Amino acid sequence: MAATMKLSTLGYAASMLSTGLLDEQFQKLLLLQNKSDPNFVAETITLFCEDGEHTIGELTKRLDKQCVNFDEVAAFVHKLEGGSASVGAKRVKNTCIQFLEFCKEKSRDGCLKTLDTLRVVFYEVSGKFKDMLQLEQQQAEATK
Amino acid sequence: MTVEKRVSGAGGGGGGDQFPVGMRVLAVDDDPTCLKVLENLLRRCQYHVTTTGQAATALKMLRENKDQFDLVISDVHMPDMDGFKLLELVGLEMDLPVIMLSANGETQTVMKGITHGACDYLLKPVRLEQLKTIWQHVIRRNTKPRGSDNDDAGQKAQNGEGENGGANRNKRQSRRDRDENGDDGDDSDDNSNENGDSSSQKKPRVVWSVELHRKFVAAVNQLGIDKAVPKKILDLMNVENITRENVASHLQKYRLYLKRMSMDASRQANLVAALGGRNPAYSNMNSLDVFRHYNNAYGRYRPVPTSTHSQSNNFLARMNTPSAYGMHGLLSSQPLQLSHAQNTMGTSLNDLGVNNGNLIRAPHMSTMVTGTSGNSFANISNGVSLAPANRSVQPLESSNRQHLGRINSSSTDSFSSFAGESPHFPDLGRSSNTWQSAVPSNIQELGQNGSMSQATLQVNGHRMEPVSSFTTSSNQITSLGNEMQSQAASLASSTLPMVFNQDAAPFTFTSSTNSREALNSNLAFSNSGINNSLPNLRIDSSAVPRQALDGGNAGGGASLQDGRIDQHTTGNQLNYTNDLMGTSRLQRGLSGSLDDIVVDMFRPDNDNGGLFIDGDWQLV
C-alpha cells in the first residue's frame, strides 16, 4: 500500500520535478516517509498548501495599503520561503527570494508584481500537490 | 518512539549509553511545514523530538524542567519572539546548545546567530545528514568545563585525565603546597575541575576570544596577579555567559602562559638581541651563548663585578640592556625572546661567578625569566626558580630569598603547573616551544647551564632590568603573584631597569602595565635607538633596578647593592623605574605589544613556538 501510494506520488513528483516545479528536496521527503509515519508526505504538503494560501492572503492584504510595512511583509515571505524550501517547491522559493529583495528595497510596486508571480507559482504547485494527494487517497481506498 | 528507550540513562545526557539516540530535541518554528519536516527528519535520526510553533511556548517548556531537553533547534524568524532573543535566553538560563535554522543564509544573519551564542546555523531545507551530527554540540557542552581546566594547566599531568578532577586536584594541592600560591585561582581551578568532573555540568562553552581575553587580562592586571581571583576577575570583566570556573581555568592557563613567556622571552630576548632578529630558532641556542653574543654585540655588558652587589647591579644593568633589547625583540616579536634575555643574563651571572646552580634555583632565576617576557618570570617565579634564586643571590639572597620564597609560592603555581616541582629550573635556558614545557625545561637548564640561573639570580637580585622588559610580560605574569609580578613588572616596565621587586608587594598591574608600556617603549627603542636608551637604562638600571628592587626603598641604587631588592612594593619600583627610564614610555609601548603578544599567544601561531599552543585556549 505504501509502495503503491508512493508510486503514484512518485509519478506525480517526477512530472513536477521535470517541469521544475519541485526540486530534489521533495524526493527526500518522499524517502523520509516510512511505516512509522505513513502520512508524512501527505501531511506535510497539506500543511504547505494551507499555510501558503494563508500567507498569500496576508501579503495581499498588507500590500494593498498605501503605507506598507515591509518588515512584516518580509517576515511572511520569509516564512513561505522556508516552507517552500522544506517541501521542495522550487519555483515558489525562488519567487520568495525575489520578493524579499523588493522588500529590502521597499518597493511596493516590485512587491506587488512579485506577489502576482508568487500567486501563480504557488497555486500551480499547490494544485499539483492536491491532485497528488487525491490520487494517493484514491489509491489507498482502492487497495483497502 | 523508540528513541525514548535510551533516554532514561543520563538525565542530561540524553540517551545514556546509546547517545545520540534518544537525544531530546526541542524544535521551534512558526512555519508548520518546516516544523513538520524537521520533526520527521529528527525522528529519523532517532532523536526524541518535541515541537512547538511558538517561542514563548518553547521557553515555558524549557523553564519548566531544565533537564528536559538536550538541544534546541529554533527558527530565526518567528512572530512572537525573535529567534536570536530566544537563543540568548536559552543559552543564559538553561545553558543548552541552540541551533539556529533559517531559509536565510546571509552572512550577516549567520554571524548574528553565532555571536548570540548559537552552536550552529542550518539552512532550510534542512538535510538529514546535517541533523545526524548535531548531537556533537551536546557533547561539547558537557565536556567543555572540564576541558578548560585541563587546558589551563597545560599540564598533561595535571589534567591529563581531563575528567579526573580528583586527580587534578590532588596534583594541584601538592603543587600548591610548594608554591604557596595563595591565589584563589587554584582553588577555583580545583573546584572547577572538581565540578566539571564530578557533576558533568553542562556549561556553555566559553570561547576566549581576543576581546574577551583582553578584558580578562585587564581585569587581572587591575587586580594584581596575585590578587587576581576568578571571582573578582569575573566581576571586573563584567561579561555575561562566563562562569567563575571558566575564569578560573583561564586564569590558570594564563599563569602558566606567563611563566612560560617570561622564560622564553628572556631567552629569546637574548638571542634576538644578539642576533638582531626575531627567530624562534634562537630559543634553541644556548642562552649563555646568546647572552655573550649579545653582550658582545652591543658591548653593553660590562664584566660583572665580582662583588655580589655590584654584580647584581651590573648584571642587572647588563641584563637590562639585553633584556631591553631582548624584550624589545621579544615583545615585539614573541614573548619567547625574553627568555633569551634571561639567558644572557644568565651568562652575565656566570661572569659574576655566581653559582649557577644557585642561580638557577634562586628565585632570581625566576625573575630573570620573567624579564623575558614575564613568562619566564612567571615560570621561574613560580616558585621554582625563586627559591633557589634566593639562595644563590648573594646579598640579595636574604632578601631575595624571602622575596623569592614568596615568589616561589606564588609563582610556584604557574611554575609548578609546569614542573610540578620545587624550585628548580630545569631548563630555563631552553626555550621550548610550548611555554608550558618551557618552564620546566627552562628551569632545569638553569640548574645545569647555570646560565639561566645566573640570569635569574641577577634578576632576582638586582636584575630588575630584565624584569623591566618583562614588565610587559608582567602583565601576563599576573598570575605569578605579587612578587613575581613586581619583578616582572619591574623588568617589563623598565625593560632595562631591572626592577626587581623582590618584594612580594602586590605587583600591581597598573605598575606592571606601566612598566609594560615603558618596556614597550623601551623595546621600541631598542630597535631604533634603544641603544641610546640602554645606556641610560643601564645607568639607570643600576640605579633603577636597585630602586626598583627596593621598591619602597628610596629607589636608591643602594638598595640593590644591599641585595635587598625590593622589600618595598613593586609598585614603587615600577613607578620609579618608569620615571627613571622613561620606562613609562617603554612600558606603554610595551603594553601595547604585550597585548599583541598575548593575542598572538592565543592565536594558533607558531611564531612563539607554539607558545600557547599547549594550552587549550580557545581563541575565537
JSON list of C-alpha atoms in Angstrom, two decimals, chain A residues 25 28-29 31-34 37 40 43-44 47-48 51 78-79 81-83 85-87 104, chain B residues 1 30-34 36-37 40-41 44 75 77 102-104 106 124-129:
[
{"chain": "A", "resi": 25, "resn": "GLN", "atom": "CA", "xyz": [14.01, 18.17, -1.63]},
{"chain": "A", "resi": 28, "resn": "LYS", "atom": "CA", "xyz": [13.93, 13.47, 0.12]},
{"chain": "A", "resi": 29, "resn": "LEU", "atom": "CA", "xyz": [10.60, 14.00, 1.73]},
{"chain": "A", "resi": 31, "resn": "LEU", "atom": "CA", "xyz": [12.17, 8.98, 1.20]},
{"chain": "A", "resi": 32, "resn": "LEU", "atom": "CA", "xyz": [11.52, 10.11, 4.69]},
{"chain": "A", "resi": 33, "resn": "GLN", "atom": "CA", "xyz": [8.16, 8.57, 4.71]},
{"chain": "A", "resi": 34, "resn": "ASN", "atom": "CA", "xyz": [8.13, 5.22, 6.30]},
{"chain": "A", "resi": 37, "resn": "ASP", "atom": "CA", "xyz": [4.86, 7.89, 9.68]},
{"chain": "A", "resi": 40, "resn": "PHE", "atom": "CA", "xyz": [4.19, 12.22, 6.46]},
{"chain": "A", "resi": 43, "resn": "GLU", "atom": "CA", "xyz": [0.51, 15.89, 5.89]},
{"chain": "A", "resi": 44, "resn": "THR", "atom": "CA", "xyz": [3.46, 17.96, 5.04]},
{"chain": "A", "resi": 47, "resn": "LEU", "atom": "CA", "xyz": [0.35, 21.97, 5.63]},
{"chain": "A", "resi": 48, "resn": "PHE", "atom": "CA", "xyz": [2.33, 23.70, 3.00]},
{"chain": "A", "resi": 51, "resn": "ASP", "atom": "CA", "xyz": [-0.07, 27.79, 5.13]},
{"chain": "A", "resi": 78, "resn": "HIS", "atom": "CA", "xyz": [10.45, 34.57, 4.63]},
{"chain": "A", "resi": 79, "resn": "LYS", "atom": "CA", "xyz": [8.21, 32.09, 6.28]},
{"chain": "A", "resi": 81, "resn": "GLU", "atom": "CA", "xyz": [10.34, 30.73, 1.63]},
{"chain": "A", "resi": 82, "resn": "GLY", "atom": "CA", "xyz": [11.29, 28.39, 4.42]},
{"chain": "A", "resi": 83, "resn": "GLY", "atom": "CA", "xyz": [8.24, 26.26, 3.91]},
{"chain": "A", "resi": 85, "resn": "ALA", "atom": "CA", "xyz": [12.32, 25.16, 0.63]},
{"chain": "A", "resi": 86, "resn": "SER", "atom": "CA", "xyz": [11.38, 22.40, 3.00]},
{"chain": "A", "resi": 87, "resn": "VAL", "atom": "CA", "xyz": [8.97, 20.74, 0.64]},
{"chain": "A", "resi": 104, "resn": "LYS", "atom": "CA", "xyz": [14.52, 45.27, 1.17]},
{"chain": "B", "resi": 1, "resn": "MET", "atom": "CA", "xyz": [9.01, 6.43, 19.87]},
{"chain": "B", "resi": 30, "resn": "ASP", "atom": "CA", "xyz": [6.45, 29.09, 13.40]},
{"chain": "B", "resi": 31, "resn": "ASP", "atom": "CA", "xyz": [6.08, 27.55, 9.97]},
{"chain": "B", "resi": 32, "resn": "PRO", "atom": "CA", "xyz": [4.15, 24.32, 10.35]},
{"chain": "B", "resi": 33, "resn": "THR", "atom": "CA", "xyz": [5.51, 22.92, 7.15]},
{"chain": "B", "resi": 34, "resn": "CYS", "atom": "CA", "xyz": [9.09, 23.34, 8.17]},
{"chain": "B", "resi": 36, "resn": "LYS", "atom": "CA", "xyz": [6.81, 19.01, 10.37]},
{"chain": "B", "resi": 37, "resn": "VAL", "atom": "CA", "xyz": [9.65, 18.26, 8.05]},
{"chain": "B", "resi": 40, "resn": "ASN", "atom": "CA", "xyz": [10.37, 13.94, 10.76]},
{"chain": "B", "resi": 41, "resn": "LEU", "atom": "CA", "xyz": [14.00, 14.37, 9.99]},
{"chain": "B", "resi": 44, "resn": "ARG", "atom": "CA", "xyz": [14.77, 9.72, 11.50]},
{"chain": "B", "resi": 75, "resn": "ASP", "atom": "CA", "xyz": [13.99, 29.22, 13.57]},
{"chain": "B", "resi": 77, "resn": "HIS", "atom": "CA", "xyz": [12.24, 34.44, 12.19]},
{"chain": "B", "resi": 102, "resn": "SER", "atom": "CA", "xyz": [16.59, 29.69, 8.63]},
{"chain": "B", "resi": 103, "resn": "ALA", "atom": "CA", "xyz": [15.98, 29.92, 4.97]},
{"chain": "B", "resi": 104, "resn": "ASN", "atom": "CA", "xyz": [18.11, 32.99, 5.03]},
{"chain": "B", "resi": 106, "resn": "GLU", "atom": "CA", "xyz": [23.12, 35.63, 4.57]},
{"chain": "B", "resi": 124, "resn": "LYS", "atom": "CA", "xyz": [16.44, 25.35, 5.16]},
{"chain": "B", "resi": 125, "resn": "PRO", "atom": "CA", "xyz": [15.73, 22.98, 3.77]},
{"chain": "B", "resi": 126, "resn": "VAL", "atom": "CA", "xyz": [17.49, 21.08, 6.43]},
{"chain": "B", "resi": 127, "resn": "ARG", "atom": "CA", "xyz": [19.24, 17.98, 5.35]},
{"chain": "B", "resi": 128, "resn": "LEU", "atom": "CA", "xyz": [19.17, 14.77, 7.19]},
{"chain": "B", "resi": 129, "resn": "GLU", "atom": "CA", "xyz": [22.93, 14.47, 7.13]}
]
